[in-house]
Coordinates of C-alpha atoms in Angstrom, one line a residue:
M1 CA -1.1 33.6 26.6
I2 CA -2.2 36.7 28.7
V3 CA -1.7 40.4 27.9
A4 CA -1.7 42.7 31.0
Q5 CA -2.6 46.3 31.3
S6 CA -3.2 48.2 34.7
T7 CA -6.8 48.8 35.6
L8 CA -8.9 49.1 38.7
A9 CA -11.8 46.9 37.5
R10 CA -11.9 43.4 38.9
E11 CA -14.5 42.0 36.6
P12 CA -15.2 42.4 32.8
E13 CA -17.2 45.5 32.2
V14 CA -19.0 47.1 29.2
A15 CA -20.1 50.6 28.5
I16 CA -22.1 51.3 25.4
D17 CA -22.0 55.0 24.1
R18 CA -24.0 56.0 21.0
A19 CA -23.1 59.3 19.6
G20 CA -22.7 61.0 16.2
G21 CA -24.4 58.1 14.3
Q22 CA -21.9 55.5 15.6
T23 CA -21.6 53.1 18.5
T24 CA -18.6 52.8 20.8
V25 CA -18.3 49.9 23.2
R26 CA -15.8 50.5 26.0
L27 CA -14.5 47.4 27.5
A28 CA -12.8 47.2 31.0
G29 CA -11.5 44.7 33.4
P30 CA -10.0 41.2 33.0
W31 CA -11.3 39.4 29.8
T32 CA -9.9 36.1 30.8
A33 CA -11.0 32.5 31.2
P34 CA -11.8 32.6 35.0
H35 CA -14.5 35.2 34.1
A36 CA -15.8 33.2 31.1
Q37 CA -19.5 33.2 32.1
K38 CA -19.4 37.1 32.6
V39 CA -17.5 37.4 29.2
E40 CA -20.1 35.5 27.4
A41 CA -22.9 37.4 29.0
L42 CA -21.3 40.8 28.0
T43 CA -20.7 39.7 24.5
D44 CA -24.2 38.7 24.2
E45 CA -25.4 42.1 25.6
I46 CA -23.0 43.9 22.9
A47 CA -24.6 41.7 20.1
T48 CA -28.0 42.6 21.3
E49 CA -27.6 46.3 22.2
A50 CA -25.6 47.4 19.1
G51 CA -27.9 49.2 16.9
T52 CA -26.0 51.8 14.9
F53 CA -23.0 51.3 12.8
P54 CA -20.1 51.7 12.4
L55 CA -19.3 50.1 15.7
T56 CA -16.0 50.3 17.7
L57 CA -14.8 47.9 20.3
D58 CA -12.6 50.1 22.6
L59 CA -10.0 47.9 24.4
G60 CA -8.4 50.8 26.2
G61 CA -9.7 49.8 29.6
V62 CA -9.0 46.0 29.3
G63 CA -6.6 45.0 32.0
R64 CA -6.1 41.3 31.2
L65 CA -6.8 39.6 27.9
D66 CA -6.3 35.8 27.2
T67 CA -7.2 33.6 24.2
L68 CA -10.8 33.0 25.5
G69 CA -11.4 36.7 25.7
A70 CA -9.7 37.3 22.4
W71 CA -11.7 34.5 20.6
T72 CA -15.0 35.7 22.1
L73 CA -14.5 39.3 21.0
N74 CA -13.5 38.2 17.6
R75 CA -16.6 35.9 17.4
T76 CA -18.8 38.9 18.3
R77 CA -17.1 41.1 15.7
H78 CA -17.6 38.3 13.1
E79 CA -21.3 38.1 13.9
L80 CA -21.9 41.9 13.9
S81 CA -19.9 42.3 10.7
A82 CA -22.8 41.0 8.8
K83 CA -24.8 44.2 9.9
G84 CA -22.2 46.8 9.5
Q85 CA -18.6 47.8 10.0
V86 CA -17.0 46.7 13.3
D87 CA -13.4 47.6 14.4
F88 CA -11.1 47.3 17.4
A89 CA -9.6 50.5 18.9
N90 CA -6.9 51.3 21.4
A91 CA -5.5 47.8 21.6
T92 CA -1.9 47.5 22.7
P93 CA 0.5 45.8 20.4
E94 CA 0.5 42.6 22.4
Q95 CA -3.5 42.6 22.4
K96 CA -3.4 43.1 18.6
I97 CA -1.1 40.0 18.3
L98 CA -3.5 37.9 20.4
L99 CA -6.6 39.1 18.6
E100 CA -4.9 38.3 15.3
E101 CA -3.8 34.8 16.4
A102 CA -7.2 34.0 17.9
A103 CA -9.2 35.4 14.9
Y104 CA -12.6 33.7 14.5
R105 CA -12.7 31.6 11.4
D106 CA -15.3 29.8 9.5
F107 CA -14.5 26.1 9.5
Q108 CA -16.7 25.1 6.6
G109 CA -14.6 23.5 3.9
A110 CA -14.4 25.0 0.5
P111 CA -16.8 23.5 -1.9
K112 CA -15.4 20.5 -4.0
P113 CA -15.1 21.3 -7.7
R114 CA -17.4 19.3 -9.8
H115 CA -15.8 17.1 -12.5
S116 CA -17.1 15.0 -15.2
R117 CA -17.2 11.3 -14.5
L118 CA -15.6 10.7 -17.9
V119 CA -12.7 13.1 -17.1
D120 CA -12.2 11.5 -13.7
F121 CA -12.2 8.1 -15.2
L122 CA -9.5 9.3 -17.8
V123 CA -7.5 10.8 -15.1
D124 CA -7.4 7.5 -13.1
V125 CA -6.4 5.5 -16.2
G126 CA -3.7 8.0 -16.9
Q127 CA -2.4 7.9 -13.3
S128 CA -2.4 4.1 -13.4
V129 CA -0.5 4.0 -16.6
A130 CA 2.1 6.6 -15.4
G131 CA 2.4 4.5 -12.2
A132 CA 2.9 1.3 -14.1
G133 CA 5.7 3.1 -16.2
R134 CA 7.4 4.3 -13.1
D135 CA 7.3 0.8 -11.6
M136 CA 8.7 -0.7 -14.8
V137 CA 11.7 1.8 -14.8
G138 CA 12.2 1.3 -11.1
G139 CA 12.3 -2.5 -11.6
V140 CA 14.8 -2.3 -14.4
G141 CA 17.0 0.0 -12.3
F142 CA 16.7 -2.4 -9.3
L143 CA 17.6 -5.3 -11.5
G144 CA 20.9 -3.6 -12.5
E145 CA 21.7 -3.0 -8.8
L146 CA 20.9 -6.7 -8.1
I147 CA 23.2 -7.8 -10.9
S148 CA 25.9 -5.5 -9.7
A149 CA 25.7 -6.9 -6.2
L150 CA 25.7 -10.5 -7.5
L151 CA 28.9 -9.7 -9.6
R152 CA 30.5 -8.3 -6.4
V153 CA 29.6 -11.5 -4.5
I154 CA 31.1 -13.6 -7.4
V155 CA 34.3 -11.6 -7.5
H156 CA 34.5 -11.7 -3.6
P157 CA 33.1 -15.2 -2.6
R158 CA 33.7 -14.5 1.2
R159 CA 30.8 -12.0 1.0
F160 CA 28.5 -14.8 -0.1
R161 CA 26.1 -15.7 2.7
I162 CA 25.4 -19.3 2.1
T163 CA 23.7 -19.7 5.6
A164 CA 21.2 -17.1 4.5
V165 CA 20.5 -18.8 1.3
V166 CA 19.9 -22.2 2.7
N167 CA 17.7 -20.6 5.5
Q168 CA 15.5 -18.9 2.6
L169 CA 15.5 -22.2 0.7
E170 CA 14.0 -23.9 3.8
Q171 CA 11.3 -21.2 4.1
I172 CA 10.4 -21.0 0.4
A173 CA 10.9 -24.5 -0.8
Y174 CA 10.9 -27.0 2.0
R175 CA 8.1 -25.5 4.1
G176 CA 6.1 -24.7 0.9
V177 CA 6.0 -28.2 -0.4
P178 CA 2.8 -29.4 1.4
I179 CA 0.5 -26.6 0.4
I180 CA 1.8 -26.7 -3.2
V181 CA 1.5 -30.5 -3.6
L182 CA -2.1 -30.4 -2.1
I183 CA -3.2 -27.6 -4.4
S184 CA -1.6 -29.1 -7.5
F185 CA -3.0 -32.5 -6.8
L186 CA -6.5 -31.1 -6.4
V187 CA -6.2 -29.0 -9.7
G188 CA -5.0 -32.1 -11.5
C189 CA -8.0 -34.0 -10.3
I190 CA -10.4 -31.2 -11.3
V191 CA -8.9 -30.8 -14.8
S192 CA -8.9 -34.5 -15.5
Q193 CA -12.5 -34.9 -14.2
Q194 CA -13.8 -32.1 -16.4
G195 CA -11.8 -33.3 -19.3
I196 CA -13.3 -36.8 -19.1
F197 CA -16.9 -35.4 -18.7
Q198 CA -16.5 -33.6 -22.0
L199 CA -14.4 -36.0 -24.1
V200 CA -16.6 -39.0 -23.2
K201 CA -19.3 -37.5 -25.4
F202 CA -17.0 -38.1 -28.5
G203 CA -15.7 -41.4 -27.4
A204 CA -12.2 -39.8 -26.8
T205 CA -11.7 -40.5 -23.2
P206 CA -8.1 -41.6 -23.6
F207 CA -7.2 -38.2 -24.9
V208 CA -7.7 -36.6 -21.4
I209 CA -4.1 -38.0 -20.7
D210 CA -2.7 -35.9 -23.4
L211 CA -4.7 -32.9 -22.2
I212 CA -3.6 -33.3 -18.6
G213 CA 0.0 -34.1 -19.4
I214 CA 0.6 -31.2 -21.8
L215 CA -1.4 -28.7 -19.8
V216 CA 0.4 -29.5 -16.4
L217 CA 3.9 -29.7 -17.7
R218 CA 3.8 -26.6 -20.0
E219 CA 1.5 -24.2 -18.0
L220 CA -0.4 -25.3 -14.9
G221 CA 2.5 -26.6 -12.9
V222 CA 4.7 -23.5 -13.1
L223 CA 1.8 -21.1 -13.1
L224 CA 0.1 -22.6 -9.9
T225 CA 3.5 -22.7 -8.1
S226 CA 4.4 -19.2 -9.0
I227 CA 1.1 -17.8 -7.9
M228 CA 1.4 -19.7 -4.6
V229 CA 5.0 -18.6 -4.1
A230 CA 4.1 -15.0 -4.8
G231 CA 1.3 -15.1 -2.2
R232 CA 3.3 -17.0 0.4
S233 CA 7.0 -16.1 0.0
G234 CA 6.5 -12.8 -1.9
S235 CA 4.3 -11.2 0.9
A236 CA 6.8 -12.6 3.5
F237 CA 9.7 -10.8 1.8
T238 CA 7.8 -7.5 1.7
A239 CA 6.7 -7.7 5.3
E240 CA 10.2 -8.7 6.5
I241 CA 12.0 -5.9 4.6
G242 CA 9.2 -3.4 5.2
S243 CA 9.4 -4.0 9.0
M244 CA 13.2 -3.6 8.9
K245 CA 12.7 -0.3 6.9
M246 CA 10.2 1.0 9.6
R247 CA 12.7 0.1 12.5
E248 CA 15.5 1.7 10.4
E249 CA 17.5 -1.5 10.5
I250 CA 18.3 -1.1 6.8
D251 CA 19.8 2.3 7.5
A252 CA 21.8 0.7 10.3
L253 CA 23.2 -1.8 7.9
R254 CA 24.4 1.0 5.6
V255 CA 25.9 2.8 8.7
M256 CA 27.9 -0.4 9.4
G257 CA 29.4 -0.4 6.0
L258 CA 27.1 -3.3 4.7
D259 CA 25.2 -3.3 1.4
P260 CA 21.5 -4.1 2.2
I261 CA 21.1 -5.6 -1.4
E262 CA 23.9 -8.1 -0.6
V263 CA 22.8 -8.8 2.8
L264 CA 19.1 -9.1 2.6
I265 CA 18.0 -9.3 -1.1
V266 CA 20.6 -11.3 -2.9
P267 CA 20.1 -14.5 -0.7
R268 CA 16.2 -14.2 -1.0
I269 CA 16.2 -14.0 -4.7
M270 CA 18.8 -16.7 -5.2
A271 CA 16.8 -18.9 -2.9
L272 CA 13.7 -18.1 -5.1
V273 CA 15.5 -18.8 -8.4
I274 CA 16.7 -22.2 -7.1
G275 CA 13.4 -23.2 -5.2
L276 CA 10.8 -22.3 -7.8
P277 CA 12.0 -24.8 -10.4
L278 CA 12.1 -27.5 -7.7
L279 CA 8.7 -26.7 -6.4
T280 CA 7.4 -26.6 -10.1
F281 CA 8.7 -30.2 -10.7
I282 CA 7.1 -31.4 -7.5
A283 CA 3.8 -29.6 -8.3
S284 CA 3.7 -31.1 -11.8
I285 CA 4.2 -34.6 -10.5
A286 CA 1.5 -34.0 -7.9
A287 CA -1.0 -32.8 -10.6
L288 CA -0.2 -35.8 -12.8
V289 CA -0.8 -38.1 -9.9
G290 CA -4.1 -36.4 -9.2
G291 CA -5.0 -36.7 -12.9
A292 CA -4.0 -40.4 -13.0
L293 CA -6.1 -41.1 -10.0
T294 CA -9.2 -39.3 -11.5
T295 CA -8.9 -41.0 -14.8
W296 CA -8.7 -44.4 -13.0
V297 CA -11.9 -43.6 -11.0
Y298 CA -14.0 -41.8 -13.6
G299 CA -12.5 -43.1 -16.9
D300 CA -11.5 -46.8 -16.1
I301 CA -8.0 -46.0 -17.4
S302 CA -5.5 -48.0 -15.3
P303 CA -2.3 -46.4 -14.0
D304 CA -0.3 -48.6 -16.5
I305 CA -2.3 -47.2 -19.5
F306 CA -2.1 -43.7 -18.1
L307 CA 1.7 -43.9 -18.0
T308 CA 2.1 -45.5 -21.4
R309 CA -0.2 -42.9 -22.9
L310 CA 1.6 -40.0 -21.1
R311 CA 4.9 -41.1 -22.3
A312 CA 3.7 -41.1 -26.0
A313 CA 1.9 -37.7 -25.4
V314 CA 4.7 -35.6 -23.9
S315 CA 8.3 -35.2 -24.7
L316 CA 11.3 -33.6 -23.1
N317 CA 10.6 -30.2 -24.5
T318 CA 7.2 -30.3 -23.0
F319 CA 8.7 -30.7 -19.6
M320 CA 11.5 -28.1 -20.2
V321 CA 9.0 -25.4 -21.2
G322 CA 7.7 -25.3 -17.6
I323 CA 11.2 -25.6 -16.0
I324 CA 12.7 -22.8 -18.2
K325 CA 9.8 -20.4 -17.1
A326 CA 10.2 -20.9 -13.5
P327 CA 13.6 -19.0 -12.8
F328 CA 12.3 -16.0 -14.7
M329 CA 9.0 -16.0 -12.7
A330 CA 11.1 -16.4 -9.5
L331 CA 13.2 -13.3 -10.5
V332 CA 10.1 -11.2 -11.2
I333 CA 8.4 -12.1 -7.9
G334 CA 11.7 -11.5 -5.9
I335 CA 12.2 -8.1 -7.6
I336 CA 8.6 -6.9 -7.0
A337 CA 8.5 -8.2 -3.4
T338 CA 11.7 -6.5 -2.3
L339 CA 11.0 -3.3 -4.1
E340 CA 7.7 -3.1 -2.3
G341 CA 9.4 -3.8 1.0
L342 CA 11.9 -1.0 0.4
A343 CA 9.1 1.4 -0.4
V344 CA 7.5 1.0 2.9
A345 CA 7.1 4.2 4.9
G346 CA 6.9 4.5 8.7
S347 CA 3.4 3.2 9.5
A348 CA 1.6 0.0 9.7
E349 CA -0.9 1.1 7.2
S350 CA 1.9 1.7 4.6
L351 CA 3.2 -1.9 5.4
G352 CA -0.2 -3.5 4.7
Q353 CA -0.6 -1.5 1.5
H354 CA 2.8 -2.6 0.1
V355 CA 2.3 -6.1 1.0
T356 CA -1.1 -6.2 -0.8
S357 CA 0.5 -4.3 -3.7
S358 CA 3.3 -6.9 -3.8
V359 CA 1.0 -9.9 -4.1
V360 CA -1.3 -8.4 -6.6
K361 CA 1.7 -7.1 -8.8
A362 CA 3.6 -10.3 -8.6
I363 CA 0.6 -12.4 -9.6
F364 CA -0.3 -10.1 -12.4
M365 CA 3.3 -10.1 -13.8
V366 CA 3.6 -13.8 -13.5
I367 CA 0.5 -14.4 -15.7
V368 CA 1.6 -11.7 -18.1
L369 CA 5.2 -13.4 -18.2
D370 CA 3.5 -16.8 -18.8
G371 CA 1.6 -15.4 -21.7
L372 CA 4.7 -13.9 -23.2
F373 CA 6.5 -17.2 -22.9
A374 CA 3.5 -19.1 -24.5
M375 CA 3.8 -16.8 -27.6
F376 CA 7.5 -17.1 -27.7
F377 CA 7.6 -20.9 -27.6
A378 CA 4.8 -21.0 -30.1
A379 CA 6.7 -18.7 -32.4
I380 CA 9.8 -21.0 -32.3
N381 CA 7.6 -24.2 -32.5
Y382 CA 9.2 -25.5 -29.2

């Protein structure tokens, strides 16, 4: 931006006049970027020669003024203001606007207020509790939308996307079997080994079969499977839906008259609810096989004795406890994962944060839900 005024001077000029106890600095010529070196030299001269205040910077003779000249003059005025009053005079309306827009500013940030560490800690706790409450309310609301979409699918079966459900079952259950079997087998081995090492001191080695059978069927099988699914499939749900949200594909579905919950979320959660009990059963069998192998190696308990003792130690309700938990844990994982995916904003950083949040929240809620079920089944003596 350049402000023009007719003048005969071809270069920036300065005339300093001291009279009547004040100083007047008369500027002339073009105060523009092509004359930057001369402009800097003259402003330094003004700062050095100015001795009496108030001081007036007279712009009446300035022919051209751009942002460099305006900023340099403002900087000089700012520096001299520490010694006395400094004002601009005879500036045209255009020059006044430019001087105001290019005003010299101190870029030092405002000092941060000091807070007590205790107050900061309490604020963080309060914000976390409020955030958890908002997540709970949002989850309940989303569950209502999910049930509504599921009822619409039941009323209009043609809207049910069986292909999407089968595809998700393949991704969640079929492709997840190897890693879940391996983890469950190793955990069964470890629990059985540690149980033998402790019980052998009391001559009660056979009771390790009761330990591994009840622990795996009631708790470990479904808990390990849910944690693995939350980390593997839950994060995938969040990343897939979040990427679609970033590319505005979900908005495109709405424009086409399709419900994103029916198209994207119902098939995924249905596949989770079907697949997690199946994976829980497979994981429990793998853990029992690992426990049987370990008791054979470390406790001299043959597989025949293991199976006989296991049949006496566990009953149908022991097995059913783990299976009953699985669909509820699948529902919680699916709701959290899809909610976090829908909350993704338009950046890769937001996607990463919500994927991390999805896994952490899902694992936390799975453990909390397992504890609630444990108290419930204990209360009804099941």
